[in-house]
Short mmCIF file of C-alpha atoms in Angstrom, two decimals:
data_model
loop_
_atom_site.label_atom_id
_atom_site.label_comp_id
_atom_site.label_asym_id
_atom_site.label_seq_id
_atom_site.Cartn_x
_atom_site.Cartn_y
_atom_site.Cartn_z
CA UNK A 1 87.44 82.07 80.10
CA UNK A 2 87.77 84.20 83.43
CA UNK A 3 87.43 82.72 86.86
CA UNK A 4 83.92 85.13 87.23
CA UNK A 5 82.58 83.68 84.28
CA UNK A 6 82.50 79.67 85.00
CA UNK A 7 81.90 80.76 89.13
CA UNK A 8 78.62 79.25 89.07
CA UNK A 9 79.89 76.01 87.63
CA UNK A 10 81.86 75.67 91.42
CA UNK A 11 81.01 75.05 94.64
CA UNK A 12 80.63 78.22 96.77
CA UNK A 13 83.89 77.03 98.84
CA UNK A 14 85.94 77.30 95.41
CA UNK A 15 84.69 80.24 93.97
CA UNK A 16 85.98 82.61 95.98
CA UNK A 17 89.94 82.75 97.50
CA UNK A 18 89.15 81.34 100.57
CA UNK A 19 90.06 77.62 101.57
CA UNK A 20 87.53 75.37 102.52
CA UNK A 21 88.49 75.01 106.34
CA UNK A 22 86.62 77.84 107.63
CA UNK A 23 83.16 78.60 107.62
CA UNK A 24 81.81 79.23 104.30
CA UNK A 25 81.15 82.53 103.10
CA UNK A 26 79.41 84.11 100.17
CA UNK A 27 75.82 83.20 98.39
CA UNK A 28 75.04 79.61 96.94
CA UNK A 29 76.05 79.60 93.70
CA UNK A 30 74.13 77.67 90.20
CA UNK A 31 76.01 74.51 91.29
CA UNK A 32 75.45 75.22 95.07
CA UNK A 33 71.71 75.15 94.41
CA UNK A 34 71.70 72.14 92.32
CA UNK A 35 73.28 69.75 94.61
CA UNK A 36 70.97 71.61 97.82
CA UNK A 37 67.89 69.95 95.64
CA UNK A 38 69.59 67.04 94.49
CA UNK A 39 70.72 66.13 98.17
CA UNK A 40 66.67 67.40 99.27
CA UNK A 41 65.38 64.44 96.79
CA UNK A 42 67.99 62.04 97.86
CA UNK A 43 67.16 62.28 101.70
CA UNK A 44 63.37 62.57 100.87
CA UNK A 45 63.52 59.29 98.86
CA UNK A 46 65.26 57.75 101.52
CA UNK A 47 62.99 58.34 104.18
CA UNK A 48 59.75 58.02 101.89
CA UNK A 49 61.47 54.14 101.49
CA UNK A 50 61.36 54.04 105.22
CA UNK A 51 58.21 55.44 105.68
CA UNK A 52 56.86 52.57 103.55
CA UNK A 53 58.06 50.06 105.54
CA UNK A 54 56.67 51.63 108.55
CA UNK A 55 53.66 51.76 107.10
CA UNK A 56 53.81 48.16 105.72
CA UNK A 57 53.81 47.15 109.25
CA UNK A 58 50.35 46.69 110.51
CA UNK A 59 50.95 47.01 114.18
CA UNK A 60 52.43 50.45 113.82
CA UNK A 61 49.85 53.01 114.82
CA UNK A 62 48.54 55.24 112.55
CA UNK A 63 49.81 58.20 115.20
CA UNK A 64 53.26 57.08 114.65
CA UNK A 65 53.14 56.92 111.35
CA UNK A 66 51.91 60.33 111.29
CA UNK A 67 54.68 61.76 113.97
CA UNK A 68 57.45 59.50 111.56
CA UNK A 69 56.19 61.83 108.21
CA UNK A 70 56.43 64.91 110.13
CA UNK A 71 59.84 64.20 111.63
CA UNK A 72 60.91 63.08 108.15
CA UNK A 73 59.83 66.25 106.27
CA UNK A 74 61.58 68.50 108.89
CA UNK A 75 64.91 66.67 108.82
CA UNK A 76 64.84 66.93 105.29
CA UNK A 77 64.00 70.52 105.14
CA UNK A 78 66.71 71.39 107.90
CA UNK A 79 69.13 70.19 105.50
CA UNK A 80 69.23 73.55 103.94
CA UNK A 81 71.47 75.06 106.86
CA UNK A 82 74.26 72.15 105.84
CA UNK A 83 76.47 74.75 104.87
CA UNK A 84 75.93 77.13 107.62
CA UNK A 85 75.98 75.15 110.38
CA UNK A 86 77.41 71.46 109.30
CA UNK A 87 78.39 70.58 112.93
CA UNK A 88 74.98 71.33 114.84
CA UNK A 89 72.79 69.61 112.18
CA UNK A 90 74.97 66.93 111.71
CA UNK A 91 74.96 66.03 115.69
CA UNK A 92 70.78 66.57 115.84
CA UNK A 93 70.22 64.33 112.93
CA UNK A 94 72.47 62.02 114.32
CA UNK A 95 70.67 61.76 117.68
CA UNK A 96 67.64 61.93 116.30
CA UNK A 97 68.01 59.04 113.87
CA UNK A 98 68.28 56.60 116.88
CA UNK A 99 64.67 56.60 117.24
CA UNK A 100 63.54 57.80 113.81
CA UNK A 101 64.60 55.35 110.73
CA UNK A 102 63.18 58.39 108.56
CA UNK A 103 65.92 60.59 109.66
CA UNK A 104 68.33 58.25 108.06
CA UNK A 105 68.68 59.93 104.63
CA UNK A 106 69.10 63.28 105.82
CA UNK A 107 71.29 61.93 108.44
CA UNK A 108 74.00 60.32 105.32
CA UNK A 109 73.43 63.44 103.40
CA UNK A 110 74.16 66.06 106.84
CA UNK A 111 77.67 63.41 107.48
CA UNK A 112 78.95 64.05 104.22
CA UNK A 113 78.15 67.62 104.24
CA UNK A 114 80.60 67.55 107.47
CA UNK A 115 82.91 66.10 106.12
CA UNK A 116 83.30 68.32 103.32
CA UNK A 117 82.67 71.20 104.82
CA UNK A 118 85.08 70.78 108.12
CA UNK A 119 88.81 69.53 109.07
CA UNK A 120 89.31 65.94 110.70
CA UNK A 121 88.48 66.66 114.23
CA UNK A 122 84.66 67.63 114.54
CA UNK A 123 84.20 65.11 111.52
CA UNK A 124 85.85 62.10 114.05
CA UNK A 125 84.01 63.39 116.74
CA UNK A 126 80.52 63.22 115.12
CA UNK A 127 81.27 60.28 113.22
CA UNK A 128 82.18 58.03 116.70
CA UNK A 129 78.69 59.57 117.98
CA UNK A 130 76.87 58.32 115.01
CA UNK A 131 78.56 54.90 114.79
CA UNK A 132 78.08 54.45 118.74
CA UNK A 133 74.27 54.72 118.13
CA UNK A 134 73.91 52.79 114.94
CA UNK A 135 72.94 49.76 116.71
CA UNK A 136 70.36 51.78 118.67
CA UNK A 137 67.80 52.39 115.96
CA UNK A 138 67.35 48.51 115.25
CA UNK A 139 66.82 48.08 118.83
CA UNK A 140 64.14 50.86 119.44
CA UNK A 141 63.05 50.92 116.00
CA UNK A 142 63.50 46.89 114.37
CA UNK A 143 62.22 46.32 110.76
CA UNK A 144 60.80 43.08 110.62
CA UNK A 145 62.32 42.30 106.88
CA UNK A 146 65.49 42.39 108.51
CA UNK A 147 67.76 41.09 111.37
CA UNK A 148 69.14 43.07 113.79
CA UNK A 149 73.25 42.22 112.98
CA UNK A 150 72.57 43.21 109.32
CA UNK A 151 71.10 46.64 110.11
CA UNK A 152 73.91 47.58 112.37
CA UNK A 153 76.29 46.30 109.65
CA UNK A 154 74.76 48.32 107.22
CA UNK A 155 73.89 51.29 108.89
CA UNK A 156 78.05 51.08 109.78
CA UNK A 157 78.91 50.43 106.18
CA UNK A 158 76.69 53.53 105.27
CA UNK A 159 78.34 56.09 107.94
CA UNK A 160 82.13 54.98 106.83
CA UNK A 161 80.65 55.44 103.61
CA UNK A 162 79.57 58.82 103.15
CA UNK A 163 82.24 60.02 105.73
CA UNK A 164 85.00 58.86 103.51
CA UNK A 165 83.48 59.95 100.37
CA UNK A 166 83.17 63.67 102.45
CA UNK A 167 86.58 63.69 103.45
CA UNK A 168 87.48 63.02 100.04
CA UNK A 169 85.45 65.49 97.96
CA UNK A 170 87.57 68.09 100.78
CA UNK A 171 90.83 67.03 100.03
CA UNK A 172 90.42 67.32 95.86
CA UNK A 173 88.92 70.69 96.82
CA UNK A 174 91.79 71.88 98.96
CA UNK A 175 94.32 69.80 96.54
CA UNK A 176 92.40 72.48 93.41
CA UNK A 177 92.36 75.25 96.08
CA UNK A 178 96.36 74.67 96.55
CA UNK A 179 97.14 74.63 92.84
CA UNK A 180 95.21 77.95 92.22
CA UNK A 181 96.70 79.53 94.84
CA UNK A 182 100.26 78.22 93.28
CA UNK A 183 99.56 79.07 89.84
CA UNK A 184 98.52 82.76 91.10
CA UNK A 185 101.34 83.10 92.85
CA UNK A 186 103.33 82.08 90.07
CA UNK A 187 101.80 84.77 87.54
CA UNK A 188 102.47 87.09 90.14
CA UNK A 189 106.26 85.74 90.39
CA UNK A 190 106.77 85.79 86.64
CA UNK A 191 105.40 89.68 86.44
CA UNK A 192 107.96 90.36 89.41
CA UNK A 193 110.35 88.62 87.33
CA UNK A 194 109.24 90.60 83.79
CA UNK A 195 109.29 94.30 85.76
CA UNK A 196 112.40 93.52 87.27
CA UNK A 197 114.03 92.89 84.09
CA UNK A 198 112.69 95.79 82.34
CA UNK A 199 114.11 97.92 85.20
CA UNK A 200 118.00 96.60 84.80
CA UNK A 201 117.02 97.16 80.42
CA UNK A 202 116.49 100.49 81.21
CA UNK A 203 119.11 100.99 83.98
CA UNK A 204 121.24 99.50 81.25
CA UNK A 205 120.14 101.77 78.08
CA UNK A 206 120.14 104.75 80.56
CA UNK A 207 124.02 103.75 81.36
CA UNK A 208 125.03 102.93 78.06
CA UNK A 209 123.36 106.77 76.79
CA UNK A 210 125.19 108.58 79.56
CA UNK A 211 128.66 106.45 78.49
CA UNK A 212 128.16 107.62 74.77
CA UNK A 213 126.94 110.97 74.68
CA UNK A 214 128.38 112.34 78.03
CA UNK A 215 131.52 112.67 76.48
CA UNK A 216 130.43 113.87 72.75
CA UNK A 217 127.92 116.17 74.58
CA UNK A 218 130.89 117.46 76.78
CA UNK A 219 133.31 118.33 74.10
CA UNK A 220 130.32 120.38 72.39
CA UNK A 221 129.87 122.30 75.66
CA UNK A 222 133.39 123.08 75.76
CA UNK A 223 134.46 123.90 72.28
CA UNK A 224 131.13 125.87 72.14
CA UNK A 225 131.76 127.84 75.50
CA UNK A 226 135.49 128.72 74.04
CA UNK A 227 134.13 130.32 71.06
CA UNK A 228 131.52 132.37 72.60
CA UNK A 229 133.96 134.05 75.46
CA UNK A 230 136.93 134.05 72.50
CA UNK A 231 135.32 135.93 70.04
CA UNK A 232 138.49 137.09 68.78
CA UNK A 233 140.46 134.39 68.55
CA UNK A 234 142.09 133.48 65.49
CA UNK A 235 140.58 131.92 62.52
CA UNK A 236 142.07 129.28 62.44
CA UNK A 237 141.53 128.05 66.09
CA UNK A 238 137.77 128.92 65.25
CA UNK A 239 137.74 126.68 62.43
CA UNK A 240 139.15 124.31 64.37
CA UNK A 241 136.77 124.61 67.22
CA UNK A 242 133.93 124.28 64.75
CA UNK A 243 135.12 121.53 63.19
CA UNK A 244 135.54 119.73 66.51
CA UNK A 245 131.95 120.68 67.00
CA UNK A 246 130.90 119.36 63.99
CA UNK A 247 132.42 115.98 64.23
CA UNK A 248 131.26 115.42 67.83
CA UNK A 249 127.93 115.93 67.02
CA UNK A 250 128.48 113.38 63.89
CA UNK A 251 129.59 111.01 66.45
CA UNK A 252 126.52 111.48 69.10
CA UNK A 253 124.51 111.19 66.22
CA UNK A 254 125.82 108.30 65.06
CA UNK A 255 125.69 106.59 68.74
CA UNK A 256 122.22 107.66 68.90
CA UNK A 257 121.51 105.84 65.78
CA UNK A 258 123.80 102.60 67.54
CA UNK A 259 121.23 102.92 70.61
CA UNK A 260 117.97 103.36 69.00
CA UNK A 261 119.20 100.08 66.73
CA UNK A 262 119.53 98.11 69.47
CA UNK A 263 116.44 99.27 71.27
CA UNK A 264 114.68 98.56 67.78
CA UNK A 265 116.09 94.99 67.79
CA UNK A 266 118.30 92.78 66.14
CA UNK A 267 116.83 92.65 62.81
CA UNK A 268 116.12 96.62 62.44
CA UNK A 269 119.63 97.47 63.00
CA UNK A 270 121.30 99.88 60.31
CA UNK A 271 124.19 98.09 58.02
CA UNK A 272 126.38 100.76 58.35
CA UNK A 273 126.63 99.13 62.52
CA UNK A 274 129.83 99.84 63.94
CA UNK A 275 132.11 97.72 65.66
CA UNK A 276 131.92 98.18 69.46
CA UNK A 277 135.13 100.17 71.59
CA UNK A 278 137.87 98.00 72.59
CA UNK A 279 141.13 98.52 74.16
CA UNK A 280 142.96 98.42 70.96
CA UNK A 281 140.58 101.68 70.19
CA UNK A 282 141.80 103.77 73.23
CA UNK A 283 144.10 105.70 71.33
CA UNK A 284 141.59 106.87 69.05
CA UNK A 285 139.92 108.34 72.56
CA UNK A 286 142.98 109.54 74.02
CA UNK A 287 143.74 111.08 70.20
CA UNK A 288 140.20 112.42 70.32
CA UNK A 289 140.43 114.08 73.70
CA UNK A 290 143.77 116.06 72.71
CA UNK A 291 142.50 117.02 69.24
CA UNK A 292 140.19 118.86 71.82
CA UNK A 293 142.37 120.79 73.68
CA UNK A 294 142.92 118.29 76.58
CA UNK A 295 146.17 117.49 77.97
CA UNK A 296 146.68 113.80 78.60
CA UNK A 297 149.51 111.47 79.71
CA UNK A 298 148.97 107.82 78.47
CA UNK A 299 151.38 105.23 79.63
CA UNK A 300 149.60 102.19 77.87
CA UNK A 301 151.89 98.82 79.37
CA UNK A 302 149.95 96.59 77.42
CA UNK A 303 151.49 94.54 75.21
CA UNK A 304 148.64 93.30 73.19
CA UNK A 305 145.70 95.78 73.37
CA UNK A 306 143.77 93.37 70.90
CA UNK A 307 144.27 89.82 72.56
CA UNK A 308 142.47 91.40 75.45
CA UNK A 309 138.89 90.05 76.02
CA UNK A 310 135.82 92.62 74.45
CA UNK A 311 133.81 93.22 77.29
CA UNK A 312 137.00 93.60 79.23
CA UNK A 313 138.37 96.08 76.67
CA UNK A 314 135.20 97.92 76.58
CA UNK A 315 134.80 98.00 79.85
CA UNK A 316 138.34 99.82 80.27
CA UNK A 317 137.16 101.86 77.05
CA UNK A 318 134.11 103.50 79.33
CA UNK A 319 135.86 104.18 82.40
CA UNK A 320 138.80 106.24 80.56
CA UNK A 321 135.86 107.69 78.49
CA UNK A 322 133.93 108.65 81.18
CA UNK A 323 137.00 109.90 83.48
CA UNK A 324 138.26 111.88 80.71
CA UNK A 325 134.97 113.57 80.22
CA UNK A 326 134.96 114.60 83.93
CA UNK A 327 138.23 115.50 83.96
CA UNK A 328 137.16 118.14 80.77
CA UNK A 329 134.00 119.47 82.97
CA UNK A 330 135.57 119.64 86.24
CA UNK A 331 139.21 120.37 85.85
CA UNK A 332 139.87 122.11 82.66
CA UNK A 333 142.92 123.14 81.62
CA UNK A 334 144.79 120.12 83.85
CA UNK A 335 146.76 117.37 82.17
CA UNK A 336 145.14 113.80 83.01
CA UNK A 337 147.47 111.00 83.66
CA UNK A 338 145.79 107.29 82.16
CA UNK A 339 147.79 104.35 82.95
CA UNK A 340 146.66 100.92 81.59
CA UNK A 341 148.46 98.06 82.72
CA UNK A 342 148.16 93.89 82.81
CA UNK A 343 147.94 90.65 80.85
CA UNK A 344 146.58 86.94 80.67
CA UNK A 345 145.84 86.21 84.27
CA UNK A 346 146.63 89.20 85.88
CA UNK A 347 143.78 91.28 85.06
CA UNK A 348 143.97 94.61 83.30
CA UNK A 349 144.20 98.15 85.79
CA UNK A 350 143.15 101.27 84.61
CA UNK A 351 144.56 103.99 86.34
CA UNK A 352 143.05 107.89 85.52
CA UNK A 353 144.15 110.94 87.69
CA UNK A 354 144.10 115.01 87.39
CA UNK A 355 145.29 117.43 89.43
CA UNK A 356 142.97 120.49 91.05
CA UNK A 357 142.04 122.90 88.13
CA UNK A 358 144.24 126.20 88.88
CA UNK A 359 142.10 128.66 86.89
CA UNK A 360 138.83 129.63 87.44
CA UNK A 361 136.33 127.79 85.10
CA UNK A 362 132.62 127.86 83.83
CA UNK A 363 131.12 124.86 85.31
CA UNK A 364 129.30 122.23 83.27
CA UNK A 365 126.34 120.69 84.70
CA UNK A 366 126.31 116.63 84.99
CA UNK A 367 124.10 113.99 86.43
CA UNK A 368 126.43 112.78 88.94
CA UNK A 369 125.36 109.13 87.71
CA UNK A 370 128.52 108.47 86.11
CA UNK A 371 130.63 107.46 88.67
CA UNK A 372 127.73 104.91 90.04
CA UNK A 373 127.58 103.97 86.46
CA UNK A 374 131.43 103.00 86.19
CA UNK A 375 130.79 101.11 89.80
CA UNK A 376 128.31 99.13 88.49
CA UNK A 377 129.97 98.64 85.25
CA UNK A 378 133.34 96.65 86.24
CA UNK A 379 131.36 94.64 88.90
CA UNK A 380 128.86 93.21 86.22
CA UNK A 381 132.51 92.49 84.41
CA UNK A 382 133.59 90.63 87.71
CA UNK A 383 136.01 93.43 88.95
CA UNK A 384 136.24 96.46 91.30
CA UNK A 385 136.45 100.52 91.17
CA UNK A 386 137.36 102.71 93.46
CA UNK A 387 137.13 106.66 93.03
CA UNK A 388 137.77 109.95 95.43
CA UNK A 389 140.01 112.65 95.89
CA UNK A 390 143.74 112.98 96.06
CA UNK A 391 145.68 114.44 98.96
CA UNK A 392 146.11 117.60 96.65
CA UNK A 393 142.71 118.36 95.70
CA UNK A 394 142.68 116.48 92.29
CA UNK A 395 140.64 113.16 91.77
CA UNK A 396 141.32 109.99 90.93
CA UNK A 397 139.67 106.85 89.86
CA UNK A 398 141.39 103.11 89.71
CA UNK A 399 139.47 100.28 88.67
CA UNK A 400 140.92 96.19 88.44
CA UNK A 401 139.31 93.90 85.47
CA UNK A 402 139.88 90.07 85.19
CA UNK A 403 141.93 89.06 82.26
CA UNK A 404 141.58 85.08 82.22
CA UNK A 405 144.58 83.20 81.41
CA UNK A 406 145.13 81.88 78.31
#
């Protein structure tokens, strides 16, 4: 059930976002209405009980008694602008009770309508007035049934009464007000939260695509750009270049499988899953990249490629990865130097470096997100990257990766 569709079960104060402190706004709502009538009756009954009395008495003129039902039936009817204007009608009412006892009921009903309806202040300030001129409507005004101390004690009793009983109706409200306003605010925290996390999913799909197909894609673009401005090269250097083809697009396939299972979920994944890059596994990349036509230098100083830790490893995996792909778009025909060095509690340093290309070269497009990729890659592993040119026009990328000790 919706807020709009229990509204007229609340108070007009609570059914729309506003607190209760300032002046109400809005129409009376089902509820509003009901207690408007039910408060009417109430003030009614208590001055028709009064009226009696005054009546009872026979050496009250009939004139007065007259003046006391018309006074009666206006106070009562004037406690329709309660809501609107608490303060003034409270204050009138109060005044005028000191010399009307009929006034009484609307008097209660316009105190505790204050007092719900308005902070501490004005509610302290009416509330002295009417307590300072409780004992004045005995005095003017004495019923004969009963003695003066115990109308001033219970027209006290009555005015704590209804003022406390005000004051506490407003602080439930404003306690309900305060919990709405918390439990809103912590929907709206929780969506933050959900949209937030769906942006780093897709920041991380988007990074992991661009780390797996950037460099299958690449070789493609290569092996396909040297067969369609060598169209006389030998056959067997074709058949080579189309087989290279042919496997790299295997292998994107494949990772496009990898990345659509894990988009799909953990139990939609294909059995034929394959095991994740390490840093035992960069030979196969370095292997790869020459089988391509690349020229690259490893100098691998690590003893134990497969004691290193796997996001570690893969981490190192996707930065030579990547580097070796832009090495292939942006300086073909250079040899790239990788140096991988480290151990347990030293951390593991990947080193990747290539010299200006010397030939002129048909340019591969890129996204130029790789390198922010990388960045954001080893600091989510707890290290640090650092890329830019070299003195000699080449390029250069080094990038440090905890290795906890043992």
């Amino acid at each position: 059930m919706t807020r709009t569709e229990y509204r007229w079960l609340l108070p007009s104060a609570m059914a729309g976002p506003e607190l209760p402190d300032d002046r109400l706004r809005g129409r009376r709502t089902v509820r509003d209405w009901a207690v408007d009538i039910t408060a009417f009756l109430i003030a009614a009954g208590i001055g028709m009980l009064a009226l009696g009395t005054i009546e009872a008495d026979e050496t009250t003129a009939d004139v007065v008694v007259f003046v006391d039902s018309v006074v009666g039936a206006i106070s009562c009817c004037a406690l329709w602008l309660r809501r609107r204007r608490p303060v003034g009608l409270a204050v009138a009412l109060t005044v005028l009770s000191a010399v009307e006892p009929v006034a009484a009921g609307a008097l209660l009903v316009a105190l505790f309508s204050l007092a719900v309806h308005r902070p501490f202040r004005p509610v302290a300030m009416v509330g002295a007035l009417a307590l300072a001129l409780v004992p004045l409507q005995p005095f003017l005004r004495p019923d004969p049934t009963t003695g003066y101390l115990v109308s001033v004690l219970f027209g006290v009793l009555l005015v704590l009464l209804v003022i406390s009983w005000g004051m506490a109706v407003r602080s439930r409200r404003r306690l309900v007000v305060t919990l709405r306003e918390r439990a809103h605010r912590a929907e709206a925290e929780a969506e933050l939260r959900a949209e937030q996390a769906q942006r780093l999913a897709r920041e991380a799909i988007a990074r992991e695509m661009h780390d797996v197909l950037a460099h299958r894609l690449t070789l493609l673009s290569v092996h396909a750009g040297a067969l369609e401005f060598r169209p006389d090269a030998p056959a067997a250097e074709v058949g080579r270049a189309a087989g290279v083809i042919r496997d790299s697009a295997h292998e994107a396939l494949q990772d496009l499988r990898e990345i659509i299972g894990v988009l799909r979920g953990p139990g939609d994944t294909d059995e034929g899953h394959r095991p994740q890059p390490t840093l035992a596994t960069l030979d196969a990349l370095v292997a790869e990249s020459r089988l391509a036509g690349m020229k690259v230098a490893l100098d691998n100083r690590v003893t134990d490629p497969g004691a290193a830790p796997a996001a570690t490893g893969r981490t190192v995996y996707r930065i030579a990865q990547e580097c070796l792909t832009n090495a292939r778009k942006h300086a073909p025909g250079t040899e790239v130097s990788l140096t991988v060095r480290g151990g347990p509690g030293a951390g593991l340093t990947v080193e990747v470096e290539n010299p200006a290309p010397t030939e002129p070269f048909e340019r591969v497009p890129g996204s130029g997100q790789g390198l922010i990729g990388l960045t954001e890659r080893a600091t989510l592993a707890g290290g640090e990257l650092e890329h830019g040119p070299t003195r000699d026009g080449g390029f250069a990328v080094r990038a440090h990766l905890p290795w906890p000790a043992a």
